Short mmCIF file of C-alpha atoms and ligand atoms in Angstrom, two decimals:
data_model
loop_
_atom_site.label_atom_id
_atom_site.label_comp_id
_atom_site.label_asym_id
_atom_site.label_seq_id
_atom_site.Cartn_x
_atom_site.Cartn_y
_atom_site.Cartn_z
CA UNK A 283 29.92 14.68 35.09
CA UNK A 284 28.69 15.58 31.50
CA UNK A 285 30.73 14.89 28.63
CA UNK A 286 31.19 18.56 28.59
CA UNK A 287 32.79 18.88 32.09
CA UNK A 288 35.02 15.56 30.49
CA UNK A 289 35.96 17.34 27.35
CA UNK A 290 36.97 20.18 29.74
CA UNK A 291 38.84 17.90 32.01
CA UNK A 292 40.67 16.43 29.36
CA UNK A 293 41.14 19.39 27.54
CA UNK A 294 43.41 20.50 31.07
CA UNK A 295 45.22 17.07 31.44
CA UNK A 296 46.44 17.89 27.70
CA UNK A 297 47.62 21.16 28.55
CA UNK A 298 49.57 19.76 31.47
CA UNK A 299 50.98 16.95 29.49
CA UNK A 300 52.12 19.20 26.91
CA UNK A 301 53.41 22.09 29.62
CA UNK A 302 55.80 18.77 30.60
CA UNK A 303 56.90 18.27 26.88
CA UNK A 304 57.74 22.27 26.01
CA UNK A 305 61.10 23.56 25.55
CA UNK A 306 63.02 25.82 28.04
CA UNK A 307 63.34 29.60 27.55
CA UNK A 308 66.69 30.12 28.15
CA UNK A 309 70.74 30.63 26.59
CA UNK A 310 70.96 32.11 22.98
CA UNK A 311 67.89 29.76 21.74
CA UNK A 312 65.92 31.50 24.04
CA UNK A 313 63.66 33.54 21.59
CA UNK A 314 62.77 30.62 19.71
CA UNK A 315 61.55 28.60 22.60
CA UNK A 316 59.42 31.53 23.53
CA UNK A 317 57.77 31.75 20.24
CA UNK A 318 57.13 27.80 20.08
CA UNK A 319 55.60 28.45 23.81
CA UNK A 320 53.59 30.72 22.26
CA UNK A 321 52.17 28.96 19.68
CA UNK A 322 51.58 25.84 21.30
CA UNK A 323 49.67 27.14 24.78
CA UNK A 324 47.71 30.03 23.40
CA UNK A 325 44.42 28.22 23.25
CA UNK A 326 43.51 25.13 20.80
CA UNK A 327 40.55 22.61 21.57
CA UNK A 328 43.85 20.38 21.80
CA UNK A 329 41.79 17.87 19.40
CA UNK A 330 44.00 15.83 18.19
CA UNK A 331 45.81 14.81 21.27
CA UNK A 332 42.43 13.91 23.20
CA UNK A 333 41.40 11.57 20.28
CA UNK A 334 44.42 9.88 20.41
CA UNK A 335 44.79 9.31 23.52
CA UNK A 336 40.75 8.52 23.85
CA UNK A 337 41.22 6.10 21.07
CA UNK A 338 43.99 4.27 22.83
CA UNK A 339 42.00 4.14 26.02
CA UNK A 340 39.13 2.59 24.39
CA UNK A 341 41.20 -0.28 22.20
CA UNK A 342 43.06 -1.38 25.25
CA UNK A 343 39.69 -1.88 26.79
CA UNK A 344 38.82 -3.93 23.78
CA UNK A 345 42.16 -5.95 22.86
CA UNK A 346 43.07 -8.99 24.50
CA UNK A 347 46.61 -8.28 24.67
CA UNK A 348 47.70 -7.59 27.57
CA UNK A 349 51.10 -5.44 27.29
CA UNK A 350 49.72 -2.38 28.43
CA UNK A 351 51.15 0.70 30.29
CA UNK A 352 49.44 4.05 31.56
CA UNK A 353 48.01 5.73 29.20
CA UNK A 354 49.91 9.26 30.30
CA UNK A 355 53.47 7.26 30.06
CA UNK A 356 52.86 6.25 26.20
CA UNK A 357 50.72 8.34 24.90
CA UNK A 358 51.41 11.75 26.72
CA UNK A 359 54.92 11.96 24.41
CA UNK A 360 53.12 11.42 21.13
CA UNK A 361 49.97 13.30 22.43
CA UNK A 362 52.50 16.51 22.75
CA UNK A 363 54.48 15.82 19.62
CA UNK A 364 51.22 15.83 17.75
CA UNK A 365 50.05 19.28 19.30
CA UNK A 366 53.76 20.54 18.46
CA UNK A 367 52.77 20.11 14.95
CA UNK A 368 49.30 20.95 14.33
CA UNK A 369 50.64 23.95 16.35
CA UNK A 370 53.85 24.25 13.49
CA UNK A 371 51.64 24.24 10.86
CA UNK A 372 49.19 26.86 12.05
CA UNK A 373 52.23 29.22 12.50
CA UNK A 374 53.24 28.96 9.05
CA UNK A 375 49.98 28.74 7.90
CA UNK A 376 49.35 32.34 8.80
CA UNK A 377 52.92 33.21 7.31
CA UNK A 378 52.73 36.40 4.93
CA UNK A 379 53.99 33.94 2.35
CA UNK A 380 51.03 31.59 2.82
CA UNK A 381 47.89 33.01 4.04
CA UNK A 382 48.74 35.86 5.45
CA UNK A 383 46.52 35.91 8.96
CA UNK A 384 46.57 38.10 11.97
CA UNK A 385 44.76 36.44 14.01
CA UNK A 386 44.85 33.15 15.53
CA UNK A 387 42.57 31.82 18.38
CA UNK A 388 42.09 34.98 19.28
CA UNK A 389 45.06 36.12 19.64
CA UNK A 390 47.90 37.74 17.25
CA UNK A 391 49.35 35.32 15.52
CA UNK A 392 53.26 34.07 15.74
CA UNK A 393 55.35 36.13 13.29
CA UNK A 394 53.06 39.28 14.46
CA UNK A 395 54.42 39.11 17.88
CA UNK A 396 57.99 37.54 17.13
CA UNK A 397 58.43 38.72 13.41
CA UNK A 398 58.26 36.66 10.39
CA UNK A 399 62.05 35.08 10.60
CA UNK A 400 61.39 34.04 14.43
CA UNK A 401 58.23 32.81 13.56
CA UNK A 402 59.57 30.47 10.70
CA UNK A 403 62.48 29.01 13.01
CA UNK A 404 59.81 28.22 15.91
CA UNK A 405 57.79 26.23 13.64
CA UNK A 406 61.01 24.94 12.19
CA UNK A 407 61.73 24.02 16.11
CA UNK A 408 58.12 22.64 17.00
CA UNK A 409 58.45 20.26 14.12
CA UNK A 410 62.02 18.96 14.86
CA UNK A 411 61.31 18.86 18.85
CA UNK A 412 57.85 17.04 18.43
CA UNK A 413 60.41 13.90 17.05
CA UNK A 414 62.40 14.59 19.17
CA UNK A 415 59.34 14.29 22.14
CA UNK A 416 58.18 11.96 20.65
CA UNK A 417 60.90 9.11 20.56
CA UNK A 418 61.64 9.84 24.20
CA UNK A 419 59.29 7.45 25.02
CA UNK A 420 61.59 4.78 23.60
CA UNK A 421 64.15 5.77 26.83
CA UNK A 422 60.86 5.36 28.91
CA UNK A 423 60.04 2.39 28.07
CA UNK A 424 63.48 0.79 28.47
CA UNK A 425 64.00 2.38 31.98
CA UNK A 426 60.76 0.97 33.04
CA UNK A 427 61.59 -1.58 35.86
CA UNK A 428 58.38 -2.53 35.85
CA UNK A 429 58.04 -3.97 32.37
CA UNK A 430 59.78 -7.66 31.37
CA UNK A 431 62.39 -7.61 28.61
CA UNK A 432 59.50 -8.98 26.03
CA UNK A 433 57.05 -6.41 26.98
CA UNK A 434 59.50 -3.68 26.64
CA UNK A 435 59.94 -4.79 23.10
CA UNK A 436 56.45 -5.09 22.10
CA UNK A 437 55.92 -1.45 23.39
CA UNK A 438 58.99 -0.79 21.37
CA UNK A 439 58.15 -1.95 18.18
CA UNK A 440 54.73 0.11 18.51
CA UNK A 441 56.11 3.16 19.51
CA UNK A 442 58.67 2.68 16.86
CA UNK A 443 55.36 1.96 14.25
CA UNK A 444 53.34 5.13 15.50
CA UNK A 445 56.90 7.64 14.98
CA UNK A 446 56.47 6.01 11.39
CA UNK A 447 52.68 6.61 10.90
CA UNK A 448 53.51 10.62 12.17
CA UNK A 449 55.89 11.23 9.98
CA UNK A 450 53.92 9.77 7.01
CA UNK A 451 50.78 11.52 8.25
CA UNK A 452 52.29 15.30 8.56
CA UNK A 453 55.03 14.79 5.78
CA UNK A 454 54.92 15.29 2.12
CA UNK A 455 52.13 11.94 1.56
CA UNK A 456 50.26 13.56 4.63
CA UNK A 457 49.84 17.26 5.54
CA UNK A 458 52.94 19.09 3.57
CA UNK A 459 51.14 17.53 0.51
CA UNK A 460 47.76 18.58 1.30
CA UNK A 461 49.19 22.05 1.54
CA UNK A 462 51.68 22.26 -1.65
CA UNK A 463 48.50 20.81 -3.54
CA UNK A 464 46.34 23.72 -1.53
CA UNK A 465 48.46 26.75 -2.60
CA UNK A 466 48.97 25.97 -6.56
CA UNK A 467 45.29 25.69 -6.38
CA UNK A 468 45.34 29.14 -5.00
CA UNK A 469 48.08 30.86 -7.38
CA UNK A 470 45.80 29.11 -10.09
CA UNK A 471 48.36 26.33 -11.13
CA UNK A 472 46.21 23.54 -10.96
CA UNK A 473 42.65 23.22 -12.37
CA UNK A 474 39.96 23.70 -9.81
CA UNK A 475 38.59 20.15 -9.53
CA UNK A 476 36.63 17.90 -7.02
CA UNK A 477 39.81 15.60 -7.03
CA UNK A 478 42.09 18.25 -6.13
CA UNK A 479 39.84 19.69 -3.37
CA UNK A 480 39.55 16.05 -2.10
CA UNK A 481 43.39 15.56 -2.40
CA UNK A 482 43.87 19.07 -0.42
CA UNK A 483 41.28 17.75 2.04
CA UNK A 484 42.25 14.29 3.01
CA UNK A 485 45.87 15.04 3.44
CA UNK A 486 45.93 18.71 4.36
CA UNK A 487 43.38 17.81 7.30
CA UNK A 488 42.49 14.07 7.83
CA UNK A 489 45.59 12.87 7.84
CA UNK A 490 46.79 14.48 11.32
CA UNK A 491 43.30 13.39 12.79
CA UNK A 492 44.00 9.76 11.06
CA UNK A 493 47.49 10.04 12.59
CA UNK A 494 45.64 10.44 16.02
CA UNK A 495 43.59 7.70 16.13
CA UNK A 496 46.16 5.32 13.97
CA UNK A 497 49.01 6.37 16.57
CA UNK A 498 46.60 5.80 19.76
CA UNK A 499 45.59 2.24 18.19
CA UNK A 500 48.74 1.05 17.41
CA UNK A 501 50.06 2.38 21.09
CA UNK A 502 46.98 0.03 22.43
CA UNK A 503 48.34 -2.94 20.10
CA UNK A 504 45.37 -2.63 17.85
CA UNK A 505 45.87 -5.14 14.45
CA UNK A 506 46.41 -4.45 10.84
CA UNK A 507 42.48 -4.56 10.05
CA UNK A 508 41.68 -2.73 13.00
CA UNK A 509 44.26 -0.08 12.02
CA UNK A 510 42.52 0.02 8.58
CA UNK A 511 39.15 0.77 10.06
CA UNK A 512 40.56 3.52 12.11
CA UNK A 513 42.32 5.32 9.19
CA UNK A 514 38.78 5.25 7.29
CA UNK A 515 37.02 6.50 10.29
CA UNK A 516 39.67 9.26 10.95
CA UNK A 517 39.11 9.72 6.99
CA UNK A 518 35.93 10.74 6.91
CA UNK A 519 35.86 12.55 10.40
CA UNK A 520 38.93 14.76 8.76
CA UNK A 521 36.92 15.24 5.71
CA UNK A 522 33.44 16.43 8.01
CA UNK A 523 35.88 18.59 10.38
CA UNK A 524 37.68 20.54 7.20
CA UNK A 525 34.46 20.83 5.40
CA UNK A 526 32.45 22.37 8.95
CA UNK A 527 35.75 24.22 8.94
CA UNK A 528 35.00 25.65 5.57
CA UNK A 529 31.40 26.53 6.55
CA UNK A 530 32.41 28.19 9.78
CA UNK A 531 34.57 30.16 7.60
CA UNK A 532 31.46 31.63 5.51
CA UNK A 533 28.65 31.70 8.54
CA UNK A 534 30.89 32.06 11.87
CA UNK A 535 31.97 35.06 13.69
CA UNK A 536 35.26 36.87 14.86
CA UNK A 537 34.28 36.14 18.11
CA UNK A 538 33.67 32.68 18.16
CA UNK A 539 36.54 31.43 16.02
CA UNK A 540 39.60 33.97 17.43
CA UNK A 541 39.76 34.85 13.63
CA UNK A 542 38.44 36.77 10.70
CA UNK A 543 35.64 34.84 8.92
CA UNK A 544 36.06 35.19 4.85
CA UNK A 545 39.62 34.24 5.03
CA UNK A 546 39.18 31.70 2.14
CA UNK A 547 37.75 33.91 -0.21
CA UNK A 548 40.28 36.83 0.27
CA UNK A 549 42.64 33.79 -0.41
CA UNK A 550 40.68 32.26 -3.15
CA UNK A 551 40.99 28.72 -1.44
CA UNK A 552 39.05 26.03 -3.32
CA UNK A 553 36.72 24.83 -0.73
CA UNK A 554 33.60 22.71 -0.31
CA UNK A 555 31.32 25.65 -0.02
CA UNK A 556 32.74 27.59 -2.70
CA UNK A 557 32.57 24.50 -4.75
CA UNK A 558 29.42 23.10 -4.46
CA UNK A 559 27.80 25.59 -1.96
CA UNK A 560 26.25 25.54 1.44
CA UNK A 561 23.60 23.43 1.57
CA UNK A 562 25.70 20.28 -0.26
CA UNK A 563 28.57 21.51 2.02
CA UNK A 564 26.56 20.50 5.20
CA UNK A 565 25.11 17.36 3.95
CA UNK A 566 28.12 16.48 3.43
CA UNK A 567 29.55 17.09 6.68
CA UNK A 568 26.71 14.73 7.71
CA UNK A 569 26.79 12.01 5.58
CA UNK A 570 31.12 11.92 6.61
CA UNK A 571 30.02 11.83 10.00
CA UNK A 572 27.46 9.14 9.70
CA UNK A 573 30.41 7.10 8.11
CA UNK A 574 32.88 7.99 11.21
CA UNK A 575 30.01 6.70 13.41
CA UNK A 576 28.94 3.58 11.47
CA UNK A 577 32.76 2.27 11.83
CA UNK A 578 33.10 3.51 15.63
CA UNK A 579 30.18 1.71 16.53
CA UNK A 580 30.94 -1.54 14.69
CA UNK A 581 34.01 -2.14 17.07
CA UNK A 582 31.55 -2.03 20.05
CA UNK A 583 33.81 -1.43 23.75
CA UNK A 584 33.35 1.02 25.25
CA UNK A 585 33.70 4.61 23.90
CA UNK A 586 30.87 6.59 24.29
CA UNK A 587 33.01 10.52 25.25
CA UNK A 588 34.99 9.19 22.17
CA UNK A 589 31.70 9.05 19.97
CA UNK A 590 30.40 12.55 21.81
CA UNK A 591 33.63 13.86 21.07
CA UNK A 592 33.45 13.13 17.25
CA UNK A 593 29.78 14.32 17.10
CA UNK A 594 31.18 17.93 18.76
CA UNK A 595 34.35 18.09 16.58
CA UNK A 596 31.71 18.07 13.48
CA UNK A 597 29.18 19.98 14.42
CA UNK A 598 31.21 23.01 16.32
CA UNK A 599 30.85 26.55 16.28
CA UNK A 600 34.74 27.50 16.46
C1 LIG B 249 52.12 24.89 6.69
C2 LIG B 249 52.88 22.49 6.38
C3 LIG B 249 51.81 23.43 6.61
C4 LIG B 249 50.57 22.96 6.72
C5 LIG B 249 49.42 23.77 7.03
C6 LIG B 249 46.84 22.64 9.07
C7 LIG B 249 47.21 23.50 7.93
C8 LIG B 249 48.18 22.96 6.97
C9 LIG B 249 46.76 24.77 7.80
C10 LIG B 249 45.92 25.45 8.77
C11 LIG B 249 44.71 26.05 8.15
C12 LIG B 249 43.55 25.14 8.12
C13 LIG B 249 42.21 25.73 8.03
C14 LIG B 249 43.72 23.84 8.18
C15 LIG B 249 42.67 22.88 8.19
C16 LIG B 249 42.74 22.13 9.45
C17 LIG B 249 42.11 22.88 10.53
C18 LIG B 249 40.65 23.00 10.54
C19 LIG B 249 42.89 23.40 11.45
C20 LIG B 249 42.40 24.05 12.68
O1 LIG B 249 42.32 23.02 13.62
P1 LIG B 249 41.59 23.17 15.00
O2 LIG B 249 40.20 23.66 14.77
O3 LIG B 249 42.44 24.34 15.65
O4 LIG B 249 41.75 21.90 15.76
P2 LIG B 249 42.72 24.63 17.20
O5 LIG B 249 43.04 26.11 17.23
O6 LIG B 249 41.50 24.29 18.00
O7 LIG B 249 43.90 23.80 17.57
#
């Protein structure tokens, strides 16, 4: 198999994992769960979850520890709670109070279908039930019969270090920030520098990638140093993906994305391109991804889809 027939493997495994993880439609609540269905299954390259679980795959192949459980038992809760929000934040993302979109992989987005209040409460929902996912896995891991009473509480105290790192990584010192920081840019209430853009870039995007790649490390039992080298690789990976994002956004098409190109400008986002312009924009992009490389490869193991995976995340199409 190619690494494109992987990537398209692994791209269905995620789907299934997350199908598991997704709430019933059903009682009173039952609109909500159909929007957050919604949101979550219609489409995605489901990113994040494959690099997480990828990266866990490859540091338990390289650590010497040797407390490990299947990769679907541990990961597949955190893999889904991760989706849940990326998934949350696209939905308000395209909010008429943010930017406003109605399209979304190419498809109407959320609040068009459901309505705007619906729309709020399933993102509301796919953030509180991606914790809630999430920490399930402590109950797994303590109803494992397989596991001694000191393994179960070294999986413990990682699972209970990765819940941390996701909350840090998609609350207000992670993605919420990146955001707030993103729209006073936009309503012109904080000076258009390089800093802010940086600030809007590293948390608003890196930090759920570094949030994969910390979370599947720490899952694998990975050590402070290593953990350090995998936020600066997910770092500059985040930085190449937003800024190809940004590109895409100027030189891609309706019908490769699932959305409108020129969405930034009719926002008037501060971005990379419309900052220093197209040509510094891509070198950019491939002097981050040279850095994401240069620390991947420095680890050694094996994780060679993981390093195609990171060269197709930065230089996509959609
Ligand atoms: C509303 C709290 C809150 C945060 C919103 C993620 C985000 C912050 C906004 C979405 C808009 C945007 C362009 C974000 C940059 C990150 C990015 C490129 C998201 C799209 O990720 P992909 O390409 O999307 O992985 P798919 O559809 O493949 O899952």
């Amino acid at each position: 198999m190619n690494f494109k027939d992987i990537w398209a493997e692994k791209q269905k495994e995620t789907n299934e994992v997350l199908h598991s993880f997704l709430p019933r439609e059903e009682g009173y609540q039952r609109k909500v769960a159909e929007a957050m269905n919604y949101s979550v299954m219609g489409g995605g390259k489901r990113i994040r979850p494959i690099l997480l679980s990828e990266t866990y795959r490859w540091f338990r192949g390289i650590s010497r520890r040797d407390v490990f459980v299947e990769a679907d038992q541990i990961c597949g809760p955190f893999m889904a709670a991760l989706e849940m929000i990326h998934s949350y934040s696209l939905v308000h993302d395209d909010l008429p109070a943010m930017d406003n979109d109605e399209y979304r992989r190419g498809r109407k987005t959320t609040h068009k279908v459901y309505g705007e209040a619906i729309a709020i409460l399933a993102g509301d929902g796919l953030l509180n039930f991606a914790f809630e996912t999430a920490s399930g896995v402590l109950d797994e891991i303590a109803e494992d019969n397989q596991l001694t009473e000191e393994a179960k509480l070294i999986l413990m105290k990682r699972a209970a270090k990765a819940l941390k790192v996701l909350g840090q990584k998609a609350g207000i010192s992670g993605m919420i920030g990146g955001q707030t920081a993103d729209i006073l840019a936009e309503e012109g209430k904080e000076a258009s520098t390089e800093e802010l853009l940086l600030f809007i870039h590293v948390h608003k995007t890196a930090a759920l990638i570094q949030a994969a790649m910390m979370i599947g490390g720490i899952l694998a039992g990975a050590g402070e140093e290593a953990l350090a080298c995998l936020e600066q690789a997910a770092l500059s990976l985040g930085l190449a993906f937003q800024i190809q994002d940004d590109i895409l956004d100027v030189t891609g098409s309706f019908e490769a994305l699932g959305k409108p190109i020129g969405s930034d400008d009719k926002n008037d986002k501060l971005t990379y391109v419309s900052f220093r312009g197209l040509e510094q924009a891509r070198r950019e992009v491939a002097q981050k991804s040279e850095e994401t490389m240069a620390i991947l490869r420095s680890f050694g193991g094996e994780n060679e889809f993981l390093l195609w995976l990171v060269e197709t995340m930065i230089h996509r199409n959609h």
